[in-house]
PDB file of C-alpha atoms in Angstrom:
ATOM      1  CA  MET A   1     -58.317-100.195 -85.513  1.00 50.00           C
ATOM      2  CA  ALA A   2     -57.503-102.176 -88.635  1.00 57.00           C
ATOM      3  CA  GLY A   3     -53.821-102.432 -89.474  1.00 59.00           C
ATOM      4  CA  PRO A   4     -52.265-101.553 -92.872  1.00 67.00           C
ATOM      5  CA  ALA A   5     -53.389-103.638 -95.851  1.00 73.00           C
ATOM      6  CA  PRO A   6     -51.098-106.571 -96.459  1.00 83.00           C
ATOM      7  CA  ARG A   7     -48.495-106.171 -99.246  1.00 86.00           C
ATOM      8  CA  VAL A   8     -48.580-109.113-101.719  1.00 90.00           C
ATOM      9  CA  TRP A   9     -45.994-109.924-104.351  1.00 93.00           C
ATOM     10  CA  PHE A  10     -47.017-111.050-107.877  1.00 93.00           C
ATOM     11  CA  VAL A  11     -44.859-112.285-110.734  1.00 91.00           C
ATOM     12  CA  PHE A  12     -45.263-112.502-114.502  1.00 90.00           C
ATOM     13  CA  GLY A  13     -43.018-113.202-117.471  1.00 87.00           C
ATOM     14  CA  PHE A  14     -40.647-116.102-118.062  1.00 79.00           C
ATOM     15  CA  ARG A  15     -39.949-117.971-114.811  1.00 73.00           C
ATOM     16  CA  ASP A  16     -39.265-121.610-113.895  1.00 68.00           C
ATOM     17  CA  LEU A  17     -38.954-122.524-117.631  1.00 65.00           C
ATOM     18  CA  ALA A  18     -42.533-121.377-118.343  1.00 73.00           C
ATOM     19  CA  ALA A  19     -44.114-118.143-119.645  1.00 77.00           C
ATOM     20  CA  THR A  20     -46.673-116.540-117.337  1.00 81.00           C
ATOM     21  CA  PRO A  21     -48.193-113.495-119.138  1.00 81.00           C
ATOM     22  CA  VAL A  22     -50.811-112.859-116.398  1.00 85.00           C
ATOM     23  CA  PRO A  23     -49.650-111.835-112.868  1.00 90.00           C
ATOM     24  CA  VAL A  24     -49.823-114.643-110.300  1.00 88.00           C
ATOM     25  CA  PRO A  25     -49.123-114.445-106.607  1.00 90.00           C
ATOM     26  CA  VAL A  26     -45.684-115.448-105.474  1.00 88.00           C
ATOM     27  CA  PRO A  27     -45.910-118.323-102.979  1.00 77.00           C
ATOM     28  CA  ALA A  28     -45.967-116.813 -99.488  1.00 67.00           C
ATOM     29  CA  GLY A  29     -46.125-113.432-101.183  1.00 56.00           C
ATOM     30  CA  GLU A  30     -47.683-111.799 -98.138  1.00 66.00           C
ATOM     31  CA  GLY A  31     -44.648-112.808 -96.024  1.00 78.00           C
ATOM     32  CA  LEU A  32     -42.085-111.224 -98.331  1.00 85.00           C
ATOM     33  CA  ARG A  33     -40.195-107.965 -97.778  1.00 86.00           C
ATOM     34  CA  ALA A  34     -38.095-108.157-100.981  1.00 89.00           C
ATOM     35  CA  VAL A  35     -37.351-110.291-104.019  1.00 93.00           C
ATOM     36  CA  ARG A  36     -33.835-110.708-105.482  1.00 95.00           C
ATOM     37  CA  PRO A  37     -34.302-112.133-109.040  1.00 94.00           C
ATOM     38  CA  GLY A  38     -31.626-114.106-110.854  1.00 93.00           C
ATOM     39  CA  TRP A  39     -31.366-116.032-114.088  1.00 91.00           C
ATOM     40  CA  SER A  40     -32.169-119.551-112.875  1.00 91.00           C
ATOM     41  CA  TYR A  41     -33.115-118.907-109.212  1.00 92.00           C
ATOM     42  CA  GLU A  42     -34.220-116.077-106.961  1.00 92.00           C
ATOM     43  CA  GLY A  43     -33.851-114.950-103.365  1.00 93.00           C
ATOM     44  CA  HIS A  44     -36.807-114.126-101.122  1.00 92.00           C
ATOM     45  CA  VAL A  45     -36.339-111.916 -98.041  1.00 90.00           C
ATOM     46  CA  THR A  46     -39.160-112.701 -95.574  1.00 87.00           C
ATOM     47  CA  LYS A  47     -40.637-110.457 -92.895  1.00 77.00           C
ATOM     48  CA  GLY A  48     -38.904-112.612 -90.347  1.00 73.00           C
ATOM     49  CA  SER A  49     -35.579-111.681 -92.056  1.00 71.00           C
ATOM     50  CA  ARG A  50     -35.129-115.228 -93.285  1.00 83.00           C
ATOM     51  CA  LEU A  51     -33.647-115.743 -96.783  1.00 91.00           C
ATOM     52  CA  LEU A  52     -35.087-118.351 -99.013  1.00 89.00           C
ATOM     53  CA  LEU A  53     -33.822-119.562-102.426  1.00 92.00           C
ATOM     54  CA  GLN A  54     -36.422-120.555-105.109  1.00 88.00           C
ATOM     55  CA  GLY A  55     -35.895-122.026-108.582  1.00 88.00           C
ATOM     56  CA  ALA A  56     -32.973-124.139-109.719  1.00 89.00           C
ATOM     57  CA  VAL A  57     -31.454-123.589-106.274  1.00 90.00           C
ATOM     58  CA  CYS A  58     -33.890-124.097-103.398  1.00 91.00           C
ATOM     59  CA  GLY A  59     -33.652-123.952 -99.653  1.00 92.00           C
ATOM     60  CA  CYS A  60     -33.461-121.778 -96.546  1.00 93.00           C
ATOM     61  CA  LEU A  61     -30.256-119.945 -95.732  1.00 93.00           C
ATOM     62  CA  PRO A  62     -28.764-119.644 -92.196  1.00 92.00           C
ATOM     63  CA  GLN A  63     -30.355-117.150 -89.823  1.00 91.00           C
ATOM     64  CA  ASP A  64     -27.442-114.742 -89.856  1.00 93.00           C
ATOM     65  CA  CYS A  65     -27.896-114.126 -93.594  1.00 94.00           C
ATOM     66  CA  LEU A  66     -29.351-110.657 -94.098  1.00 94.00           C
ATOM     67  CA  ASP A  67     -29.464-110.182 -97.877  1.00 95.00           C
ATOM     68  CA  LEU A  68     -28.158-111.702-101.104  1.00 96.00           C
ATOM     69  CA  LEU A  69     -27.325-111.245-104.773  1.00 97.00           C
ATOM     70  CA  PRO A  70     -27.982-114.404-106.839  1.00 96.00           C
ATOM     71  CA  GLY A  71     -25.452-115.279-109.541  1.00 95.00           C
ATOM     72  CA  GLU A  72     -25.019-118.337-111.820  1.00 94.00           C
ATOM     73  CA  THR A  73     -21.558-119.221-110.626  1.00 95.00           C
ATOM     74  CA  HIS A  74     -21.644-117.656-107.145  1.00 97.00           C
ATOM     75  CA  LEU A  75     -24.137-116.634-104.463  1.00 97.00           C
ATOM     76  CA  LEU A  76     -23.151-113.353-102.782  1.00 97.00           C
ATOM     77  CA  LEU A  77     -24.323-113.203 -99.176  1.00 97.00           C
ATOM     78  CA  LEU A  78     -24.560-110.307 -96.665  1.00 97.00           C
ATOM     79  CA  ARG A  79     -24.144-111.922 -93.272  1.00 96.00           C
ATOM     80  CA  ALA A  80     -24.195-110.363 -89.812  1.00 94.00           C
ATOM     81  CA  GLY A  81     -20.397-110.247 -89.739  1.00 95.00           C
ATOM     82  CA  ALA A  82     -19.125-110.594 -93.290  1.00 97.00           C
ATOM     83  CA  LEU A  83     -19.740-110.516 -97.019  1.00 98.00           C
ATOM     84  CA  GLU A  84     -19.286-113.915 -98.630  1.00 98.00           C
ATOM     85  CA  ALA A  85     -19.350-115.553-102.081  1.00 97.00           C
ATOM     86  CA  TRP A  86     -20.234-119.170-102.330  1.00 97.00           C
ATOM     87  CA  ALA A  87     -19.682-121.539-105.302  1.00 94.00           C
ATOM     88  CA  PRO A  88     -21.666-123.308-106.461  1.00 90.00           C
ATOM     89  CA  PRO A  89     -24.781-121.460-105.216  1.00 91.00           C
ATOM     90  CA  ALA A  90     -26.443-123.624-102.528  1.00 90.00           C
ATOM     91  CA  PRO A  91     -28.408-123.062 -99.319  1.00 90.00           C
ATOM     92  CA  ASP A  92     -26.406-125.375 -97.022  1.00 89.00           C
ATOM     93  CA  LEU A  93     -23.140-123.440 -97.261  1.00 91.00           C
ATOM     94  CA  ARG A  94     -20.838-126.358 -96.639  1.00 89.00           C
ATOM     95  CA  GLY A  95     -17.072-125.817 -96.378  1.00 92.00           C
ATOM     96  CA  ASP A  96     -15.568-122.382 -96.828  1.00 95.00           C
ATOM     97  CA  PRO A  97     -16.721-119.486 -99.000  1.00 96.00           C
ATOM     98  CA  ALA A  98     -14.854-118.720-102.226  1.00 97.00           C
ATOM     99  CA  TRP A  99     -14.411-115.170-100.970  1.00 97.00           C
ATOM    100  CA  SER A 100     -15.123-113.176 -97.891  1.00 98.00           C
ATOM    101  CA  ARG A 101     -14.764-109.672 -96.502  1.00 97.00           C
ATOM    102  CA  PRO A 102     -15.394-108.888 -92.783  1.00 97.00           C
ATOM    103  CA  LEU A 103     -18.029-106.442 -91.670  1.00 96.00           C
ATOM    104  CA  CYS A 104     -18.976-105.239 -88.222  1.00 95.00           C
ATOM    105  CA  PRO A 105     -22.631-105.898 -87.257  1.00 94.00           C
ATOM    106  CA  ARG A 106     -23.521-102.194 -87.570  1.00 95.00           C
ATOM    107  CA  GLU A 107     -22.113-102.013 -91.085  1.00 95.00           C
ATOM    108  CA  ALA A 108     -23.946-105.166 -92.061  1.00 95.00           C
ATOM    109  CA  ALA A 109     -27.255-103.935 -90.713  1.00 92.00           C
ATOM    110  CA  GLN A 110     -26.991-100.637 -92.703  1.00 93.00           C
ATOM    111  CA  ALA A 111     -25.812-102.116 -96.025  1.00 95.00           C
ATOM    112  CA  VAL A 112     -28.155-102.070 -98.996  1.00 94.00           C
ATOM    113  CA  LEU A 113     -26.820-104.452-101.616  1.00 97.00           C
ATOM    114  CA  PRO A 114     -25.032-104.052-103.896  1.00 98.00           C
ATOM    115  CA  LEU A 115     -23.740-101.013-101.980  1.00 97.00           C
ATOM    116  CA  VAL A 116     -21.555-101.868 -98.971  1.00 97.00           C
ATOM    117  CA  PRO A 117     -19.104 -99.800 -96.883  1.00 95.00           C
ATOM    118  CA  GLY A 118     -16.310 -98.526 -99.138  1.00 96.00           C
ATOM    119  CA  GLY A 119     -17.681 -99.808-102.426  1.00 97.00           C
ATOM    120  CA  TYR A 120     -20.048-102.277-103.980  1.00 98.00           C
ATOM    121  CA  VAL A 121     -20.300-106.091-104.574  1.00 98.00           C
ATOM    122  CA  THR A 122     -21.259-108.373-107.425  1.00 98.00           C
ATOM    123  CA  PRO A 123     -21.946-112.159-107.459  1.00 97.00           C
ATOM    124  CA  ARG A 124     -18.896-112.695-109.700  1.00 96.00           C
ATOM    125  CA  PRO A 125     -15.157-112.046-109.317  1.00 96.00           C
ATOM    126  CA  PRO A 126     -13.672-109.789-108.078  1.00 96.00           C
ATOM    127  CA  PHE A 127     -16.776-109.602-105.904  1.00 98.00           C
ATOM    128  CA  PHE A 128     -15.846-106.260-104.224  1.00 98.00           C
ATOM    129  CA  THR A 129     -14.966-103.007-106.039  1.00 98.00           C
ATOM    130  CA  PRO A 130     -14.024 -99.860-104.070  1.00 97.00           C
ATOM    131  CA  LEU A 131     -15.734 -96.543-104.817  1.00 97.00           C
ATOM    132  CA  PRO A 132     -14.213 -93.047-104.535  1.00 93.00           C
ATOM    133  CA  PRO A 133     -15.595 -91.445-101.296  1.00 89.00           C
ATOM    134  CA  MET A 134     -16.256 -88.192-103.184  1.00 92.00           C
ATOM    135  CA  LEU A 135     -19.179 -89.936-105.011  1.00 94.00           C
ATOM    136  CA  GLN A 136     -21.265 -90.219-101.843  1.00 94.00           C
ATOM    137  CA  ALA A 137     -23.466 -92.973-103.275  1.00 96.00           C
ATOM    138  CA  GLN A 138     -27.036 -93.461-102.088  1.00 96.00           C
ATOM    139  CA  LYS A 139     -28.016 -96.154-104.556  1.00 97.00           C
ATOM    140  CA  LEU A 140     -26.213 -98.362-107.098  1.00 98.00           C
ATOM    141  CA  THR A 141     -27.587-100.803-109.651  1.00 98.00           C
ATOM    142  CA  LEU A 142     -25.850-103.359-111.780  1.00 98.00           C
ATOM    143  CA  GLY A 143     -26.369-104.189-115.450  1.00 97.00           C
ATOM    144  CA  HIS A 144     -24.850-107.101-117.297  1.00 96.00           C
ATOM    145  CA  ASP A 145     -21.527-105.267-117.692  1.00 96.00           C
ATOM    146  CA  HIS A 146     -22.261-101.665-116.588  1.00 98.00           C
ATOM    147  CA  VAL A 147     -22.986 -99.795-113.329  1.00 98.00           C
ATOM    148  CA  VAL A 148     -25.298 -96.900-112.581  1.00 98.00           C
ATOM    149  CA  LEU A 149     -24.795 -94.885-109.396  1.00 98.00           C
ATOM    150  CA  LEU A 150     -27.024 -92.216-107.829  1.00 98.00           C
ATOM    151  CA  SER A 151     -25.216 -89.787-105.500  1.00 97.00           C
ATOM    152  CA  THR A 152     -26.724 -88.292-102.361  1.00 96.00           C
ATOM    153  CA  GLY A 153     -27.017 -84.992-104.267  1.00 96.00           C
ATOM    154  CA  GLY A 154     -29.136 -86.567-107.018  1.00 97.00           C
ATOM    155  CA  ALA A 155     -26.332 -86.737-109.603  1.00 97.00           C
ATOM    156  CA  LEU A 156     -25.935 -89.760-111.915  1.00 98.00           C
ATOM    157  CA  TYR A 157     -22.688 -91.563-112.651  1.00 98.00           C
ATOM    158  CA  THR A 158     -22.129 -94.541-114.961  1.00 98.00           C
ATOM    159  CA  TRP A 159     -19.183 -96.783-116.013  1.00 98.00           C
ATOM    160  CA  GLY A 160     -18.420-100.128-117.553  1.00 98.00           C
ATOM    161  CA  SER A 161     -19.299-101.234-121.108  1.00 98.00           C
ATOM    162  CA  GLY A 162     -20.834 -98.621-123.303  1.00 98.00           C
ATOM    163  CA  ARG A 163     -21.115-100.513-126.589  1.00 97.00           C
ATOM    164  CA  HIS A 164     -24.965-100.277-126.536  1.00 97.00           C
ATOM    165  CA  GLY A 165     -25.094 -96.672-125.301  1.00 98.00           C
ATOM    166  CA  GLN A 166     -26.025 -97.838-121.840  1.00 98.00           C
ATOM    167  CA  LEU A 167     -23.785 -95.307-120.102  1.00 98.00           C
ATOM    168  CA  GLY A 168     -25.642 -92.321-121.448  1.00 98.00           C
ATOM    169  CA  HIS A 169     -22.577 -90.306-122.460  1.00 98.00           C
ATOM    170  CA  GLY A 170     -23.489 -89.953-126.112  1.00 97.00           C
ATOM    171  CA  SER A 171     -20.834 -92.481-127.294  1.00 97.00           C
ATOM    172  CA  LEU A 172     -20.330 -96.204-127.379  1.00 97.00           C
ATOM    173  CA  GLU A 173     -17.103 -96.047-125.468  1.00 97.00           C
ATOM    174  CA  CYS A 174     -16.409 -98.044-122.340  1.00 98.00           C
ATOM    175  CA  MET A 175     -15.533 -96.255-119.126  1.00 97.00           C
ATOM    176  CA  ALA A 176     -13.255 -97.758-116.479  1.00 97.00           C
ATOM    177  CA  GLU A 177     -14.089 -95.076-113.885  1.00 96.00           C
ATOM    178  CA  PRO A 178     -17.345 -93.438-112.817  1.00 97.00           C
ATOM    179  CA  ARG A 179     -18.281 -90.541-115.041  1.00 98.00           C
ATOM    180  CA  LEU A 180     -21.048 -87.985-114.551  1.00 98.00           C
ATOM    181  CA  VAL A 181     -23.978 -88.259-116.979  1.00 98.00           C
ATOM    182  CA  GLU A 182     -23.709 -84.686-118.092  1.00 98.00           C
ATOM    183  CA  ALA A 183     -26.956 -84.668-120.062  1.00 97.00           C
ATOM    184  CA  LEU A 184     -28.838 -84.975-116.757  1.00 97.00           C
ATOM    185  CA  HIS A 185     -26.597 -82.700-114.750  1.00 96.00           C
ATOM    186  CA  GLY A 186     -28.657 -80.184-112.799  1.00 96.00           C
ATOM    187  CA  VAL A 187     -31.787 -82.413-112.846  1.00 97.00           C
ATOM    188  CA  PRO A 188     -31.950 -84.087-109.368  1.00 97.00           C
ATOM    189  CA  MET A 189     -32.690 -87.830-109.721  1.00 98.00           C
ATOM    190  CA  GLY A 190     -34.557 -89.950-107.206  1.00 97.00           C
ATOM    191  CA  GLU A 191     -34.479 -93.450-108.786  1.00 97.00           C
ATOM    192  CA  VAL A 192     -32.084 -95.314-111.036  1.00 98.00           C
ATOM    193  CA  ALA A 193     -32.151 -98.771-112.734  1.00 98.00           C
ATOM    194  CA  ALA A 194     -29.744-100.778-114.867  1.00 98.00           C
ATOM    195  CA  GLY A 195     -30.941-103.490-117.225  1.00 96.00           C
ATOM    196  CA  GLY A 196     -29.067-105.923-119.512  1.00 95.00           C
ATOM    197  CA  TRP A 197     -27.804-103.244-121.822  1.00 97.00           C
ATOM    198  CA  HIS A 198     -29.943-100.239-121.000  1.00 97.00           C
ATOM    199  CA  SER A 199     -30.414 -97.843-118.096  1.00 98.00           C
ATOM    200  CA  ALA A 200     -33.189 -95.609-116.644  1.00 98.00           C
ATOM    201  CA  SER A 201     -33.596 -92.892-114.062  1.00 98.00           C
ATOM    202  CA  VAL A 202     -36.502 -91.007-112.530  1.00 97.00           C
ATOM    203  CA  SER A 203     -36.146 -87.375-111.514  1.00 97.00           C
ATOM    204  CA  GLU A 204     -37.465 -86.088-108.143  1.00 96.00           C
ATOM    205  CA  ALA A 205     -40.264 -84.479-110.162  1.00 95.00           C
ATOM    206  CA  GLY A 206     -41.332 -87.940-111.603  1.00 96.00           C
ATOM    207  CA  ASP A 207     -39.885 -87.592-115.142  1.00 96.00           C
ATOM    208  CA  LEU A 208     -38.551 -90.832-116.661  1.00 97.00           C
ATOM    209  CA  TYR A 209     -35.290 -90.878-118.641  1.00 98.00           C
ATOM    210  CA  ILE A 210     -34.088 -93.976-120.445  1.00 97.00           C
ATOM    211  CA  TRP A 211     -31.136 -94.850-122.733  1.00 98.00           C
ATOM    212  CA  GLY A 212     -29.085 -97.755-124.194  1.00 97.00           C
ATOM    213  CA  TRP A 213     -30.036-100.647-126.385  1.00 96.00           C
ATOM    214  CA  ASN A 214     -33.636-100.731-127.856  1.00 95.00           C
ATOM    215  CA  ARG A 215     -33.527-104.054-129.753  1.00 90.00           C
ATOM    216  CA  TRP A 216     -36.865-105.161-128.338  1.00 88.00           C
ATOM    217  CA  GLY A 217     -38.413-101.774-127.654  1.00 90.00           C
ATOM    218  CA  GLN A 218     -37.251-101.799-123.972  1.00 92.00           C
ATOM    219  CA  LEU A 219     -36.723 -98.014-124.168  1.00 94.00           C
ATOM    220  CA  ALA A 220     -40.278 -97.374-125.312  1.00 90.00           C
ATOM    221  CA  LEU A 221     -38.835 -95.908-128.531  1.00 92.00           C
ATOM    222  CA  PRO A 222     -39.553 -97.105-132.053  1.00 89.00           C
ATOM    223  CA  SER A 223     -37.733-100.437-132.719  1.00 85.00           C
ATOM    224  CA  GLN A 224     -37.100-101.609-136.269  1.00 76.00           C
ATOM    225  CA  ALA A 225     -36.243-105.179-135.229  1.00 71.00           C
ATOM    226  CA  LEU A 226     -39.534-105.335-133.326  1.00 68.00           C
ATOM    227  CA  ALA A 227     -41.500-103.909-136.237  1.00 70.00           C
ATOM    228  CA  GLU A 228     -39.972-106.427-138.642  1.00 73.00           C
ATOM    229  CA  SER A 229     -40.686-109.326-136.251  1.00 67.00           C
ATOM    230  CA  LYS A 230     -44.426-108.418-136.277  1.00 59.00           C
ATOM    231  CA  VAL A 231     -44.770-108.575-140.091  1.00 52.00           C
ATOM    232  CA  GLY A 232     -47.081-111.511-140.800  1.00 48.00           C
ATOM    233  CA  ALA A 233     -47.452-112.339-137.092  1.00 44.00           C
ATOM    234  CA  THR A 234     -50.839-112.793-135.346  1.00 42.00           C
ATOM    235  CA  VAL A 235     -52.119-112.050-131.844  1.00 44.00           C
ATOM    236  CA  ALA A 236     -51.807-115.242-129.797  1.00 44.00           C
ATOM    237  CA  GLY A 237     -55.152-116.956-129.321  1.00 45.00           C
ATOM    238  CA  THR A 238     -57.100-114.781-131.841  1.00 51.00           C
ATOM    239  CA  GLY A 239     -55.522-115.231-135.268  1.00 50.00           C
ATOM    240  CA  SER A 240     -55.812-111.479-135.807  1.00 50.00           C
ATOM    241  CA  PRO A 241     -52.799-109.931-137.517  1.00 48.00           C
ATOM    242  CA  ILE A 242     -50.564-107.689-135.455  1.00 46.00           C
ATOM    243  CA  LYS A 243     -50.478-104.147-136.826  1.00 51.00           C
ATOM    244  CA  PRO A 244     -47.045-102.630-136.225  1.00 49.00           C
ATOM    245  CA  ALA A 245     -46.924 -98.901-135.638  1.00 52.00           C
ATOM    246  CA  SER A 246     -46.095 -96.927-138.777  1.00 53.00           C
ATOM    247  CA  HIS A 247     -42.723 -95.322-138.650  1.00 54.00           C
ATOM    248  CA  ALA A 248     -40.373 -93.919-141.249  1.00 56.00           C
ATOM    249  CA  ALA A 249     -37.067 -95.792-141.574  1.00 56.00           C
ATOM    250  CA  ASP A 250     -35.086 -92.888-140.028  1.00 62.00           C
ATOM    251  CA  GLU A 251     -37.426 -92.844-136.969  1.00 81.00           C
ATOM    252  CA  PHE A 252     -36.306 -96.225-135.664  1.00 88.00           C
ATOM    253  CA  ILE A 253     -33.884 -96.226-132.809  1.00 92.00           C
ATOM    254  CA  SER A 254     -31.624 -99.247-132.136  1.00 93.00           C
ATOM    255  CA  ILE A 255     -29.211 -97.454-129.724  1.00 95.00           C
ATOM    256  CA  GLN A 256     -30.063 -94.312-127.661  1.00 97.00           C
ATOM    257  CA  ALA A 257     -26.715 -93.086-126.413  1.00 97.00           C
ATOM    258  CA  PHE A 258     -28.137 -89.992-124.671  1.00 97.00           C
ATOM    259  CA  PRO A 259     -30.914 -90.075-122.020  1.00 98.00           C
ATOM    260  CA  ALA A 260     -34.357 -89.696-123.669  1.00 97.00           C
ATOM    261  CA  LEU A 261     -37.295 -88.197-121.773  1.00 97.00           C
ATOM    262  CA  LEU A 262     -40.401 -90.406-121.984  1.00 95.00           C
ATOM    263  CA  ASP A 263     -44.004 -89.112-121.901  1.00 91.00           C
ATOM    264  CA  LEU A 264     -45.272 -90.926-118.828  1.00 89.00           C
ATOM    265  CA  PRO A 265     -47.222 -89.296-115.986  1.00 85.00           C
ATOM    266  CA  GLU A 266     -45.255 -88.895-112.734  1.00 90.00           C
ATOM    267  CA  VAL A 267     -43.268 -92.050-112.377  1.00 94.00           C
ATOM    268  CA  SER A 268     -42.424 -93.211-108.838  1.00 93.00           C
ATOM    269  CA  LYS A 269     -40.577 -96.518-109.378  1.00 94.00           C
ATOM    270  CA  ILE A 270     -38.525 -97.972-112.275  1.00 95.00           C
ATOM    271  CA  SER A 271     -36.799-101.310-112.830  1.00 96.00           C
ATOM    272  CA  CYS A 272     -35.060-102.823-115.870  1.00 96.00           C
ATOM    273  CA  GLY A 273     -34.720-106.519-116.906  1.00 95.00           C
ATOM    274  CA  SER A 274     -32.499-107.985-119.569  1.00 94.00           C
ATOM    275  CA  SER A 275     -34.628-106.625-122.409  1.00 91.00           C
ATOM    276  CA  HIS A 276     -37.702-105.039-120.805  1.00 92.00           C
ATOM    277  CA  THR A 277     -38.549-102.183-118.483  1.00 94.00           C
ATOM    278  CA  ALA A 278     -41.317-101.671-115.859  1.00 93.00           C
ATOM    279  CA  ALA A 279     -42.437 -98.398-114.306  1.00 93.00           C
ATOM    280  CA  VAL A 280     -44.944 -97.521-111.597  1.00 92.00           C
ATOM    281  CA  THR A 281     -46.823 -94.174-111.953  1.00 89.00           C
ATOM    282  CA  ARG A 282     -47.847 -92.182-108.868  1.00 81.00           C
ATOM    283  CA  LYS A 283     -51.378 -91.588-110.143  1.00 69.00           C
ATOM    284  CA  TYR A 284     -52.491 -95.090-111.239  1.00 55.00           C
ATOM    285  CA  GLY A 285     -49.908 -97.487-109.955  1.00 52.00           C
ATOM    286  CA  GLN A 286     -49.672 -99.139-113.426  1.00 49.00           C
ATOM    287  CA  LEU A 287     -46.712-100.569-115.260  1.00 48.00           C
ATOM    288  CA  GLY A 288     -45.428-102.465-118.277  1.00 44.00           C
ATOM    289  CA  HIS A 289     -47.644-104.987-120.199  1.00 48.00           C
ATOM    290  CA  THR A 290     -48.653-108.599-119.495  1.00 47.00           C
ATOM    291  CA  ASP A 291     -49.075-110.517-122.808  1.00 55.00           C
ATOM    292  CA  THR A 292     -46.346-112.363-124.681  1.00 59.00           C
ATOM    293  CA  THR A 293     -46.150-109.823-127.464  1.00 68.00           C
ATOM    294  CA  SER A 294     -43.112-107.488-127.427  1.00 72.00           C
ATOM    295  CA  SER A 295     -43.893-103.777-127.525  1.00 76.00           C
ATOM    296  CA  ASP A 296     -42.029-100.484-127.972  1.00 77.00           C
ATOM    297  CA  GLN A 297     -44.916 -98.574-126.373  1.00 80.00           C
ATOM    298  CA  PRO A 298     -45.702 -98.302-122.661  1.00 83.00           C
ATOM    299  CA  GLN A 299     -48.813-100.313-121.790  1.00 82.00           C
ATOM    300  CA  PRO A 300     -50.699-100.487-118.431  1.00 84.00           C
ATOM    301  CA  VAL A 301     -51.115-103.836-116.740  1.00 86.00           C
ATOM    302  CA  ALA A 302     -54.907-104.083-116.439  1.00 86.00           C
ATOM    303  CA  TYR A 303     -54.752-106.860-113.828  1.00 90.00           C
ATOM    304  CA  PHE A 304     -53.992-104.648-110.912  1.00 91.00           C
ATOM    305  CA  PRO A 305     -56.695-101.911-111.266  1.00 90.00           C
ATOM    306  CA  ALA A 306     -59.189-104.541-112.358  1.00 91.00           C
ATOM    307  CA  ASN A 307     -58.584-106.362-109.022  1.00 92.00           C
ATOM    308  CA  ARG A 308     -58.535-103.163-107.025  1.00 93.00           C
ATOM    309  CA  LEU A 309     -54.868-103.389-106.272  1.00 93.00           C
ATOM    310  CA  ARG A 310     -52.447-100.466-105.977  1.00 92.00           C
ATOM    311  CA  VAL A 311     -48.903-101.137-107.113  1.00 92.00           C
ATOM    312  CA  GLU A 312     -46.228 -99.992-104.598  1.00 92.00           C
ATOM    313  CA  ASP A 313     -43.023-101.519-105.966  1.00 93.00           C
ATOM    314  CA  VAL A 314     -41.647-103.301-109.036  1.00 94.00           C
ATOM    315  CA  VAL A 315     -38.489-105.436-109.508  1.00 95.00           C
ATOM    316  CA  CYS A 316     -37.451-106.822-112.887  1.00 94.00           C
ATOM    317  CA  GLY A 317     -35.679-110.136-113.225  1.00 93.00           C
ATOM    318  CA  PRO A 318     -33.824-110.968-116.435  1.00 92.00           C
ATOM    319  CA  TRP A 319     -37.040-112.193-118.200  1.00 89.00           C
ATOM    320  CA  SER A 320     -39.716-111.611-115.517  1.00 91.00           C
ATOM    321  CA  THR A 321     -41.335-108.848-113.491  1.00 92.00           C
ATOM    322  CA  TYR A 322     -42.183-108.887-109.769  1.00 93.00           C
ATOM    323  CA  VAL A 323     -44.808-106.475-108.426  1.00 93.00           C
ATOM    324  CA  CYS A 324     -45.722-105.627-104.797  1.00 93.00           C
ATOM    325  CA  ALA A 325     -49.303-104.437-104.414  1.00 93.00           C
ATOM    326  CA  VAL A 326     -51.869-103.667-101.761  1.00 91.00           C
ATOM    327  CA  GLU A 327     -55.648-103.387-101.818  1.00 89.00           C
ATOM    328  CA  ALA A 328     -56.668 -99.995-103.175  1.00 82.00           C
TER     329      ALA A 328
END
């Protein structure tokens, strides 16, 4: 009996100082379990539970490394017996870590970064932040300067900088402590994501909510800056003029401080980059868009259905998108 179809990772966007608008396989993509994107380098978690660094920092990490969070000043590692931060980021781990926190092997095996027993970690000081036990977190995601937490009961909490509406509380105020996103209270959530200055969540029913900064249309809402940037521009390689969508001035949205419900069919996965968003739908396994033109409208990636591939997962880096797919 044939085994399950192999899962292959693809990448498109800005990576390794070059733009790749069409998905290309990640080297050794069939051997990857997960990708941890960063700004100048990324971490690969292989099926053999080995951690590899690719990009500006390259190499293989020691065998007791279980997971990582890449940062520009520090590399945050989950090891079999501790959490560690290393500076500068490097695979050889010479000397002593800049910070460490002991973990028992059982805790290390169950941790899903950035969530760890008692709180969460980031690849920059103070590295560890405790969480109130009452939150009962099941998932936590990190933006540039804000945090989105999903509780075991499906409730959403946010805190940190709110100057771009990324907290979803209807204001631009910052929050030092976790606060319930009241606009979504009573709607059980199953997925959450935090981008540079925007956030998103998917309900258990597959509805997609999104909020925060919309400078480049990353919320799939009308963007004035994007419309103005297209005036006089042409489609790359064709010379044909780009026709921006027609919107009244008061229809443009630069900041969406409350969660907005998007009209997408049954979303299963969501991920946010610095200024873009990618979603996987349950029906078609499609997401985002692949050319170099910015857009404030959701567009399917034709590459995957055209190559008879079904998308199973998506992870956004700051300026790139990683997709895990199998043969349909």
